[in-house]
Amino acid sequence: MGKIPPALRSAISSNTLLKTPTTTQPEKSPRHFLNKKPSRKSKESVSPETQKIPAVFKSPELSEAKKIFNSLITGKQNHIDRPFHNSLLQSYASISTVDNSISLLRHMIHKNPSFVPDRSTYHILISQSCKEPDSNLSSVRNILNLMVTNGLEPNQGTTDIAVRSLCSVNRVDDAVELVKELSSKNSPPDVYTYNFLVKCLCKCRALSTVYSFVDELRNSFDIKPNLVTYTILIDNVCNTKNLREAMRLVSALSDSGFRPDCFVYNTIMKGYCNLSKGSEVIGVYKKMKEEGVEPDLVTYNTLIFGLSKSGRVGEAKKFLKIMVEAGHFPDAVTYTSLMNGMCREGDAMGAMALLEEMEARGCSPNACTYNTLLHGLCKSRLLEKGIELFGVMEEDGMKLETASYATFVRALCRVGQVAEAYEVFDYAVESKSLSDVAAYTTLESTLKWLKKAKEQGHAV
Amino acid sequence: MLPQRVKKTIIDNPKKLANLIDLVNLPSTLREFVGQSQISRLGCFMRVWSYIKTNNLQDPNNKNVVKCDQKLRSILMGKPQVELAELPALIKLHFPKDSK
């Protein structure tokens, strides 16, 4: 989710336009719910513009573009296929205005009558018109009309491209308006577009707005939320710690004939984790087992994270065993969560032992693992070990996190290693772990605290 | 977790943040040192700290102590040597609160 589906990516990018399927059937990417964990993949995929499109056009000037086009096609009109034209149009669209792109398209058709634009050709223009700054929907409507006059009815792919383009430039309200408009003209969004839009709305609008959108589409166009939609909604309310609403949604989805799947349970479990409610976290796990839903890696990671967070490390360790027995491979997230729990209990050495165990099992620690350990070691007054660990982080160019940086600097100052604290400050700034301001204020306030402690006669 | 909490309040507090990053007109001594007429408190700290590093002014026997050269002495109240720990406070003296 949040990713541009492969089918769509090719639809907006350059040369496979002819093969573009007319409906978008994007594969659902695996959903990760442990948002704050290290393994979090960068969710924003490469936007279409950053993909390599040959820089044929260097100026947005229309006459220039026409000239370039003419020189490219001279003498080989019949050998140039539609994808080639589409690529050119795409390239030009990335630097020009919509009106100029339309003019260039007209010019192309005029100069090379063998070129017949298809949907993907117009999709380029749709995408461009949606992203044009300071515009309203009228330019999108223009292109849609242009499509219709050329005998191409907009389809679900068209809707999808328009919605995603609009949302990519934060025009969510326009996207909603367009979807309603297209739905009333017998071109309703498919479930992927619909869910995408619901997710965007969740991110930037009040819950009531999202609900009224869902209701309106259900009542007016018979577009119903599916299990994924419910998961998105539950995720959203869980993130705002509104577990009561989440429970209401769970019963609503059951009433609509859906059975909660692993994703739904994982989402709810994450909600309880955020509230550090260990018993409820285990409750969700038991419920899954009762309902015959097989927990996956994310379930176990969430479980271990939640238990560690609510100070129930013993149980978390047990679940590490259980998950291995169930055939899952614990990953960096699993181990880091557990280490975090152990460090909270003051068992930093135990966490270090777990680091060895994890590496022995072929699982590589990441920056978050090291930050957790550094933080834990400093808290447990094992500064020597911490300095050693920091050396490894430095070598690998790992970034420091705010908390571990602050704890480390403080621990160094406490034992009078101010110069070393300055070096850590330099590293934090150079590696861009923190902003200069954040790094400096931490250092400054730590030194202030040190001075006070000295004045009050505390040991340093 | 004291430092983290303090840091947060500073970043969340626009006045304190401004005190750190706003450009300030410098008195002549400082102006000579940094080579420009305006600098923020943060920028000034970075300048001084990197000056110490590039000129190897830290005491080789105790890295926490800075042996001031003539130029550094001129902006650090004429002290022949200062502790690294008091550097932020010394620099802050050049940035009085009422200047903004």
Coordinates of C-alpha atoms in Angstrom, one line a residue:
Chain A
M1 CA 0.0 0.0 0.0
G2 CA 1.2 3.5 -0.6
K3 CA 3.1 2.1 -3.5
I4 CA 2.4 2.9 -7.0
P5 CA 1.3 -0.5 -8.4
P6 CA 3.5 -2.0 -11.1
A7 CA 0.7 -1.8 -13.7
L8 CA 0.3 1.8 -13.2
R9 CA 4.0 2.6 -13.1
S10 CA 4.4 1.3 -16.6
A11 CA 1.3 3.2 -17.7
I12 CA 2.8 6.6 -16.8
S13 CA 6.4 5.8 -17.7
S14 CA 7.7 5.8 -21.2
N15 CA 8.0 2.9 -23.5
T16 CA 5.8 0.0 -22.6
L17 CA 2.7 2.0 -23.2
L18 CA 1.2 -0.2 -25.9
K19 CA 1.3 -3.2 -23.6
T20 CA -0.3 -1.4 -20.7
P21 CA -3.4 -3.3 -19.5
T22 CA -6.5 -1.2 -19.6
T23 CA -7.5 -1.9 -16.1
T24 CA -5.1 -1.6 -13.2
Q25 CA -4.9 -4.8 -11.2
P26 CA -2.0 -3.9 -8.9
E27 CA -0.5 -6.6 -6.7
K28 CA -1.0 -5.7 -3.1
S29 CA 2.3 -5.3 -1.5
P30 CA 2.8 -6.9 1.8
R31 CA 1.6 -4.7 4.6
H32 CA 3.8 -3.8 7.4
F33 CA 2.3 -2.5 10.5
L34 CA 5.2 -2.0 12.8
N35 CA 5.6 1.5 11.6
K36 CA 8.3 2.6 14.0
K37 CA 10.5 -0.4 13.5
P38 CA 13.8 -0.5 11.7
S39 CA 12.7 -2.8 8.9
R40 CA 10.3 -0.3 7.6
K41 CA 10.7 -0.2 3.9
S42 CA 10.8 3.2 2.3
K43 CA 7.2 3.3 1.4
E44 CA 7.4 6.0 -1.2
S45 CA 8.4 4.3 -4.4
V46 CA 10.1 6.1 -7.2
S47 CA 7.7 8.6 -8.6
P48 CA 7.2 8.3 -12.3
E49 CA 9.0 11.5 -13.1
T50 CA 12.3 10.3 -11.7
Q51 CA 12.3 7.4 -14.0
K52 CA 14.6 7.7 -16.9
I53 CA 12.9 9.4 -19.8
P54 CA 15.2 10.5 -22.5
A55 CA 15.8 14.2 -22.2
V56 CA 14.9 14.9 -25.8
F57 CA 13.2 18.2 -25.0
K58 CA 15.2 20.8 -23.3
S59 CA 12.9 23.8 -23.5
P60 CA 9.1 24.0 -22.8
E61 CA 8.9 26.2 -25.9
L62 CA 6.2 24.6 -28.2
S63 CA 7.8 25.7 -31.5
E64 CA 11.1 24.1 -30.4
A65 CA 9.4 20.9 -29.5
K66 CA 7.6 20.7 -32.8
K67 CA 10.9 21.2 -34.6
I68 CA 12.5 18.5 -32.7
F69 CA 9.6 16.2 -33.4
N70 CA 9.7 16.9 -37.1
S71 CA 13.5 16.2 -37.3
L72 CA 13.0 13.0 -35.4
I73 CA 10.3 11.6 -37.7
T74 CA 11.5 12.9 -41.1
G75 CA 11.4 10.1 -43.7
K76 CA 10.4 7.3 -41.3
Q77 CA 6.7 8.1 -40.5
N78 CA 5.5 4.6 -40.9
H79 CA 8.2 3.0 -38.9
I80 CA 7.6 4.9 -35.8
D81 CA 5.2 3.2 -33.5
R82 CA 2.8 4.5 -30.9
P83 CA 5.1 3.9 -27.9
F84 CA 7.7 6.1 -29.5
H85 CA 5.2 8.9 -29.8
N86 CA 4.0 8.4 -26.3
S87 CA 7.5 8.5 -24.9
L88 CA 8.1 11.8 -26.7
L89 CA 4.9 13.2 -25.4
Q90 CA 5.7 12.0 -21.9
S91 CA 9.1 13.6 -22.1
Y92 CA 7.7 16.9 -23.2
A93 CA 4.9 16.8 -20.7
S94 CA 7.4 16.6 -17.9
I95 CA 8.6 20.1 -18.7
S96 CA 5.8 21.9 -20.4
T97 CA 2.2 23.0 -19.7
V98 CA -0.9 20.9 -20.4
D99 CA -2.0 23.2 -23.2
N100 CA 1.4 22.9 -25.0
S101 CA 1.3 19.1 -24.6
I102 CA -2.1 19.0 -26.2
S103 CA -0.8 21.2 -29.0
L104 CA 2.2 18.9 -29.5
L105 CA -0.1 15.9 -29.6
R106 CA -2.3 17.6 -32.3
H107 CA 0.9 18.3 -34.2
M108 CA 2.0 14.7 -33.9
I109 CA -1.3 13.4 -35.3
H110 CA -1.2 16.0 -38.0
K111 CA 2.4 15.3 -39.1
N112 CA 2.1 11.5 -38.8
P113 CA -1.4 10.3 -39.7
S114 CA -0.3 6.7 -39.0
F115 CA -0.1 7.6 -35.3
V116 CA -3.4 6.9 -33.5
P117 CA -3.4 7.9 -29.9
D118 CA -4.7 5.4 -27.4
R119 CA -5.7 5.6 -23.8
S120 CA -2.2 5.6 -22.5
T121 CA -1.5 8.6 -24.7
Y122 CA -4.3 10.5 -23.0
H123 CA -3.3 9.1 -19.6
I124 CA 0.0 11.0 -20.0
L125 CA -2.0 14.2 -20.4
I126 CA -4.3 13.3 -17.5
S127 CA -1.5 12.8 -15.2
Q128 CA 0.1 16.0 -16.3
S129 CA -3.1 18.0 -15.9
C130 CA -3.6 16.6 -12.4
K131 CA -0.1 17.7 -11.3
E132 CA -0.2 21.1 -12.8
P133 CA 0.3 23.7 -10.1
D134 CA -2.5 26.0 -9.1
S135 CA -5.1 24.4 -11.3
N136 CA -8.6 23.1 -10.8
L137 CA -10.3 20.1 -12.2
S138 CA -11.4 21.9 -15.4
S139 CA -8.1 21.0 -17.2
V140 CA -8.6 17.4 -16.1
R141 CA -12.2 17.5 -17.4
N142 CA -10.9 19.0 -20.7
I143 CA -8.6 16.0 -21.3
L144 CA -11.4 13.6 -20.4
N145 CA -13.6 15.3 -22.9
L146 CA -10.8 15.1 -25.5
M147 CA -10.6 11.4 -24.9
V148 CA -14.3 10.9 -25.3
T149 CA -14.4 13.0 -28.5
N150 CA -11.7 10.7 -29.9
G151 CA -13.8 7.7 -29.1
L152 CA -12.0 6.5 -26.0
E153 CA -14.2 6.3 -22.9
P154 CA -12.3 6.8 -19.7
N155 CA -12.0 3.5 -17.8
Q156 CA -10.9 2.5 -14.4
G157 CA -7.3 2.9 -15.3
T158 CA -8.0 6.5 -16.2
T159 CA -9.6 7.1 -12.9
D160 CA -6.8 5.4 -11.1
I161 CA -4.1 7.5 -12.7
A162 CA -6.1 10.7 -12.1
V163 CA -6.6 9.9 -8.5
R164 CA -3.1 9.0 -7.8
S165 CA -1.7 12.0 -9.6
L166 CA -4.0 14.3 -7.7
C167 CA -3.1 12.8 -4.4
S168 CA 0.5 12.9 -5.2
V169 CA 0.2 16.7 -5.2
N170 CA -2.0 16.8 -2.1
R171 CA -5.2 17.5 -4.1
V172 CA -7.2 15.0 -2.1
D173 CA -10.5 17.0 -2.2
D174 CA -10.2 17.3 -6.0
A175 CA -9.6 13.5 -6.2
V176 CA -12.8 12.9 -4.2
E177 CA -14.8 15.2 -6.4
L178 CA -13.4 13.6 -9.5
V179 CA -14.2 10.1 -8.3
K180 CA -17.8 11.0 -7.5
E181 CA -18.1 12.7 -10.9
L182 CA -16.7 9.7 -12.8
S183 CA -18.8 7.3 -10.7
S184 CA -22.0 9.2 -11.7
K185 CA -20.9 8.9 -15.3
N186 CA -20.6 5.1 -15.1
S187 CA -16.9 5.0 -14.6
P188 CA -16.6 4.0 -11.0
P189 CA -13.2 3.5 -9.4
D190 CA -11.9 -0.1 -8.9
V191 CA -11.3 -1.3 -5.5
Y192 CA -7.6 -0.4 -5.6
T193 CA -8.2 3.2 -6.5
Y194 CA -11.0 3.4 -3.9
N195 CA -8.8 2.0 -1.2
F196 CA -5.9 4.2 -2.2
L197 CA -8.2 7.3 -1.9
V198 CA -9.6 6.1 1.5
K199 CA -6.0 5.8 2.7
C200 CA -5.1 9.3 1.5
L201 CA -8.2 10.7 3.2
C202 CA -7.3 8.9 6.4
K203 CA -3.9 10.5 6.4
C204 CA -5.0 14.1 5.9
R205 CA -8.6 14.5 6.8
A206 CA -10.8 14.0 9.8
L207 CA -12.4 10.6 10.4
S208 CA -15.8 12.0 9.8
T209 CA -14.8 13.1 6.3
V210 CA -13.5 9.6 5.5
Y211 CA -16.7 8.1 6.8
S212 CA -18.9 10.4 4.8
F213 CA -16.9 9.6 1.7
V214 CA -17.3 5.9 2.3
D215 CA -21.0 6.3 3.0
E216 CA -21.7 8.4 0.0
L217 CA -20.0 6.0 -2.3
R218 CA -21.9 3.1 -0.8
N219 CA -25.3 4.9 -0.9
S220 CA -25.0 6.6 -4.3
F221 CA -22.9 4.2 -6.4
D222 CA -23.1 0.9 -4.5
I223 CA -19.3 0.9 -4.0
K224 CA -18.7 -1.0 -0.8
P225 CA -15.7 -1.1 1.5
N226 CA -13.9 -4.4 1.4
L227 CA -11.7 -6.1 4.0
V228 CA -8.7 -4.0 2.9
T229 CA -10.7 -0.8 3.3
Y230 CA -11.7 -1.9 6.8
T231 CA -8.1 -2.6 7.6
I232 CA -7.0 0.8 6.4
L233 CA -9.7 2.4 8.6
I234 CA -8.8 0.3 11.6
D235 CA -5.2 1.1 11.2
N236 CA -6.1 4.8 11.1
V237 CA -8.1 4.8 14.3
C238 CA -5.5 2.6 16.0
N239 CA -2.8 5.1 15.2
T240 CA -4.9 7.8 16.9
K241 CA -5.3 5.4 19.8
N242 CA -9.0 5.1 19.4
L243 CA -9.3 1.4 20.1
R244 CA -13.0 1.7 20.9
E245 CA -13.7 2.8 17.3
A246 CA -11.4 0.0 16.1
M247 CA -13.6 -2.5 17.9
R248 CA -16.7 -0.9 16.3
L249 CA -15.1 -1.3 12.9
V250 CA -14.3 -4.9 13.6
S251 CA -17.9 -5.7 14.3
A252 CA -19.0 -3.6 11.3
L253 CA -16.8 -5.6 9.0
S254 CA -18.1 -8.9 10.5
D255 CA -21.7 -7.6 9.9
S256 CA -20.7 -7.0 6.3
G257 CA -19.8 -10.6 5.9
F258 CA -16.1 -10.4 6.2
R259 CA -13.9 -12.4 8.5
P260 CA -11.0 -10.6 10.1
D261 CA -7.7 -11.8 8.5
C262 CA -4.2 -11.7 9.8
F263 CA -3.7 -8.1 8.6
V264 CA -6.7 -6.9 10.6
Y265 CA -5.5 -8.7 13.8
N266 CA -2.0 -7.4 13.3
T267 CA -3.3 -3.9 13.0
I268 CA -5.4 -4.2 16.2
M269 CA -2.4 -5.7 18.0
K270 CA -0.3 -2.8 16.9
G271 CA -2.9 -0.5 18.3
Y272 CA -2.6 -2.1 21.7
C273 CA 1.2 -2.0 21.5
N274 CA 1.0 1.7 21.0
L275 CA -0.9 1.9 24.3
S276 CA 1.5 -0.6 25.9
K277 CA -1.3 -2.9 26.8
G278 CA 0.4 -6.2 27.1
S279 CA -2.6 -8.2 28.2
E280 CA -4.7 -7.0 25.3
V281 CA -1.8 -7.8 22.9
I282 CA -1.8 -11.4 24.1
G283 CA -5.6 -11.3 24.0
V284 CA -5.5 -10.5 20.3
Y285 CA -3.0 -13.3 19.7
K286 CA -5.3 -15.8 21.5
K287 CA -8.3 -14.6 19.6
M288 CA -6.4 -15.3 16.3
K289 CA -5.6 -18.8 17.4
E290 CA -9.2 -19.4 18.4
E291 CA -10.5 -18.1 15.1
G292 CA -8.0 -20.3 13.2
V293 CA -6.0 -17.4 11.7
E294 CA -2.4 -18.3 11.4
P295 CA -0.1 -15.6 12.9
D296 CA 2.7 -14.4 10.5
L297 CA 6.1 -12.9 11.1
V298 CA 4.5 -9.4 11.6
T299 CA 2.2 -10.8 14.2
Y300 CA 5.1 -12.3 16.2
N301 CA 7.2 -9.1 15.8
T302 CA 4.3 -7.0 17.0
L303 CA 3.7 -9.3 19.8
I304 CA 7.3 -9.3 20.9
F305 CA 7.5 -5.6 20.5
G306 CA 4.4 -5.0 22.5
L307 CA 5.4 -7.3 25.3
S308 CA 8.9 -5.9 25.5
K309 CA 7.4 -2.4 25.6
S310 CA 5.0 -3.2 28.4
G311 CA 7.8 -4.7 30.5
R312 CA 7.0 -8.3 29.9
V313 CA 10.3 -9.5 28.5
G314 CA 10.0 -13.0 29.9
E315 CA 6.9 -13.6 27.9
A316 CA 8.4 -11.9 24.8
K317 CA 11.4 -14.3 25.0
K318 CA 8.9 -17.2 25.1
F319 CA 7.3 -16.0 22.0
L320 CA 10.6 -15.9 20.2
K321 CA 10.9 -19.6 20.8
I322 CA 7.3 -20.2 19.7
M323 CA 7.7 -18.3 16.5
V324 CA 10.9 -20.3 15.6
E325 CA 9.0 -23.5 16.3
A326 CA 6.2 -22.2 14.0
G327 CA 8.8 -22.0 11.3
H328 CA 9.3 -18.2 11.2
F329 CA 12.7 -16.6 11.0
P330 CA 13.1 -13.9 13.5
D331 CA 14.5 -10.8 11.8
A332 CA 16.3 -7.6 13.0
V333 CA 12.9 -6.2 14.1
T334 CA 12.3 -9.2 16.3
Y335 CA 15.7 -9.1 18.0
T336 CA 15.8 -5.4 18.3
S337 CA 12.4 -5.3 20.0
L338 CA 13.5 -7.9 22.5
M339 CA 16.8 -6.1 23.1
N340 CA 14.8 -3.0 23.7
G341 CA 12.8 -4.8 26.3
M342 CA 15.9 -6.3 28.0
C343 CA 17.6 -2.9 28.1
R344 CA 14.5 -1.4 29.7
E345 CA 14.9 -3.9 32.4
G346 CA 18.5 -2.9 32.8
D347 CA 19.8 -6.1 31.3
A348 CA 22.1 -4.6 28.7
M349 CA 24.5 -7.4 28.9
G350 CA 21.7 -9.9 28.1
A351 CA 20.9 -7.7 25.1
M352 CA 24.5 -7.9 24.0
A353 CA 24.4 -11.6 24.3
L354 CA 21.3 -11.6 22.1
L355 CA 23.2 -9.6 19.5
E356 CA 25.7 -12.4 19.3
E357 CA 23.0 -15.0 19.1
M358 CA 21.3 -13.1 16.4
E359 CA 24.5 -12.7 14.3
A360 CA 25.2 -16.4 14.8
R361 CA 21.9 -17.2 13.3
G362 CA 22.8 -15.1 10.2
C363 CA 20.6 -12.1 11.0
S364 CA 22.4 -8.8 10.6
P365 CA 21.7 -6.1 13.0
N366 CA 20.8 -2.7 11.6
A367 CA 21.2 0.9 12.8
C368 CA 18.2 0.6 15.1
T369 CA 19.6 -2.4 16.8
Y370 CA 22.8 -0.6 17.5
N371 CA 21.1 2.5 18.7
T372 CA 19.0 0.4 21.1
L373 CA 22.1 -1.3 22.4
L374 CA 24.0 1.9 22.8
H375 CA 21.2 3.5 24.6
G376 CA 20.9 0.4 26.9
L377 CA 24.6 0.2 27.6
C378 CA 24.8 3.8 28.6
K379 CA 21.8 3.6 30.8
S380 CA 23.3 0.5 32.5
R381 CA 26.5 2.5 33.1
L382 CA 28.4 0.2 30.8
L383 CA 30.1 3.1 29.0
E384 CA 33.2 1.2 27.9
K385 CA 31.0 -1.3 26.0
G386 CA 29.0 1.6 24.6
I387 CA 32.1 3.4 23.3
E388 CA 33.2 0.1 21.7
L389 CA 29.8 -0.3 20.0
F390 CA 29.8 3.3 18.9
G391 CA 33.1 2.6 17.2
V392 CA 31.4 -0.1 15.1
M393 CA 28.6 2.3 14.3
E394 CA 31.1 4.9 13.2
E395 CA 32.9 2.5 10.9
D396 CA 29.7 1.4 9.2
G397 CA 28.5 5.0 8.9
M398 CA 25.3 4.3 10.9
K399 CA 23.2 7.1 12.0
L400 CA 22.6 7.9 15.7
E401 CA 19.0 8.3 16.9
T402 CA 18.0 11.2 19.1
A403 CA 17.6 9.2 22.3
S404 CA 20.8 7.2 22.0
Y405 CA 22.8 10.2 21.0
A406 CA 21.6 12.1 24.1
T407 CA 22.2 9.3 26.4
F408 CA 25.6 8.6 25.0
V409 CA 26.7 12.3 25.2
R410 CA 25.4 12.5 28.8
A411 CA 27.2 9.3 29.8
L412 CA 30.4 10.6 28.4
C413 CA 30.1 14.0 30.1
R414 CA 29.3 12.3 33.4
V415 CA 32.6 10.6 33.5
G416 CA 34.4 13.7 32.3
Q417 CA 35.1 12.7 28.7
V418 CA 33.8 16.0 27.4
A419 CA 36.2 15.9 24.4
E420 CA 34.8 12.5 23.4
A421 CA 31.3 14.0 23.7
Y422 CA 32.3 16.7 21.3
E423 CA 33.5 14.0 18.9
V424 CA 30.1 12.3 19.1
F425 CA 28.5 15.7 18.5
D426 CA 30.7 16.1 15.4
Y427 CA 29.8 12.6 14.2
A428 CA 26.1 13.3 14.7
V429 CA 26.4 16.5 12.6
E430 CA 28.6 15.0 9.9
S431 CA 26.5 11.8 9.5
K432 CA 23.4 14.0 9.4
S433 CA 21.9 11.9 12.2
L434 CA 20.3 14.9 13.7
S435 CA 19.9 18.5 12.8
D436 CA 22.6 20.8 13.9
V437 CA 20.2 22.5 16.3
A438 CA 19.1 19.2 17.9
A439 CA 22.6 18.0 18.2
Y440 CA 23.8 21.2 19.7
T441 CA 21.0 21.8 22.1
T442 CA 21.5 18.4 23.5
L443 CA 25.2 19.0 24.0
E444 CA 24.7 22.4 25.5
S445 CA 22.0 21.3 27.9
T446 CA 24.1 18.3 28.9
L447 CA 27.0 20.5 29.7
K448 CA 24.8 22.9 31.7
W449 CA 23.5 19.9 33.6
L450 CA 27.1 18.8 34.3
K451 CA 28.0 22.2 35.6
K452 CA 25.1 22.2 38.0
A453 CA 25.8 18.7 39.2
K454 CA 29.4 19.7 39.9
E455 CA 28.4 22.8 41.8
Q456 CA 26.0 20.8 43.9
G457 CA 28.9 18.5 44.7
H458 CA 27.7 15.4 43.0
A459 CA 30.3 13.0 41.8
V460 CA 31.1 13.2 38.1
Chain B
M1 CA 16.3 11.0 29.8
L2 CA 16.8 14.6 30.9
P3 CA 18.8 15.8 28.0
Q4 CA 16.2 14.6 25.5
R5 CA 13.4 16.3 27.3
V6 CA 15.3 19.5 27.5
K7 CA 16.2 19.4 23.9
K8 CA 12.5 18.9 23.0
T9 CA 11.5 21.9 24.9
I10 CA 14.1 24.0 23.2
I11 CA 13.1 23.0 19.8
D12 CA 9.4 23.4 20.6
N13 CA 10.0 26.8 22.1
P14 CA 10.2 29.3 19.2
K15 CA 11.8 31.9 21.4
K16 CA 14.6 29.7 22.5
L17 CA 15.1 28.3 19.1
A18 CA 15.3 31.8 17.7
N19 CA 17.9 32.7 20.3
L20 CA 20.0 29.9 18.9
I21 CA 19.6 30.3 15.1
D22 CA 18.8 34.0 14.5
L23 CA 21.5 36.1 12.9
V24 CA 22.8 38.7 15.3
N25 CA 24.9 41.8 14.7
L26 CA 28.2 41.1 16.2
P27 CA 30.4 43.3 18.4
S28 CA 33.7 44.1 16.8
T29 CA 35.9 41.6 18.6
L30 CA 33.7 38.7 17.5
R31 CA 33.3 40.3 14.0
E32 CA 37.1 40.1 13.6
F33 CA 37.1 36.4 14.7
V34 CA 34.4 35.1 12.4
G35 CA 35.1 37.4 9.6
Q36 CA 31.5 38.5 9.1
S37 CA 29.2 41.0 10.7
Q38 CA 26.3 38.7 11.5
I39 CA 26.1 35.1 12.8
S40 CA 23.8 33.0 14.8
R41 CA 24.8 31.6 18.2
L42 CA 24.9 28.1 16.8
G43 CA 27.0 29.2 13.8
C44 CA 29.4 31.0 16.1
F45 CA 29.8 27.9 18.3
M46 CA 30.5 25.8 15.2
R47 CA 33.0 28.3 14.0
V48 CA 34.9 28.4 17.3
W49 CA 34.8 24.6 17.7
S50 CA 36.2 24.0 14.2
Y51 CA 38.8 26.7 14.8
I52 CA 40.0 24.8 17.9
K53 CA 40.1 21.6 15.9
T54 CA 41.9 22.9 12.8
N55 CA 44.5 24.7 15.0
N56 CA 45.0 21.7 17.3
L57 CA 44.3 23.9 20.4
Q58 CA 43.2 21.0 22.6
D59 CA 45.7 20.1 25.3
P60 CA 47.4 16.9 24.2
N61 CA 47.5 15.7 27.8
N62 CA 43.9 16.5 28.5
K63 CA 41.7 16.9 25.5
N64 CA 39.0 18.5 27.7
V65 CA 41.1 21.6 28.0
V66 CA 41.6 24.2 25.2
K67 CA 44.8 26.2 25.2
C68 CA 43.7 29.5 23.7
D69 CA 45.8 31.2 21.2
Q70 CA 45.9 35.0 20.8
K71 CA 42.9 35.1 18.5
L72 CA 40.8 32.8 20.6
R73 CA 41.7 34.6 23.8
S74 CA 40.3 37.8 22.3
I75 CA 36.8 36.3 22.2
L76 CA 36.9 34.1 25.3
M77 CA 37.4 36.8 27.9
G78 CA 41.2 36.7 27.6
K79 CA 41.4 33.4 29.3
P80 CA 44.7 31.5 28.6
Q81 CA 42.8 28.2 28.7
V82 CA 39.2 27.1 28.9
E83 CA 37.4 23.9 29.5
L84 CA 35.6 22.5 26.5
A85 CA 32.6 22.0 28.9
E86 CA 32.3 25.8 29.4
L87 CA 32.6 26.7 25.7
P88 CA 28.8 27.0 25.0
A89 CA 28.4 29.2 28.0
L90 CA 31.3 31.4 27.1
I91 CA 30.0 31.9 23.6
K92 CA 26.6 32.7 24.9
L93 CA 28.0 35.7 26.7
H94 CA 28.4 37.4 23.3
F95 CA 24.7 36.8 22.6
P96 CA 22.9 38.7 25.3
K97 CA 19.1 38.0 25.6
D98 CA 18.0 41.6 25.0
S99 CA 19.8 41.9 21.7
K100 CA 16.7 40.5 20.0

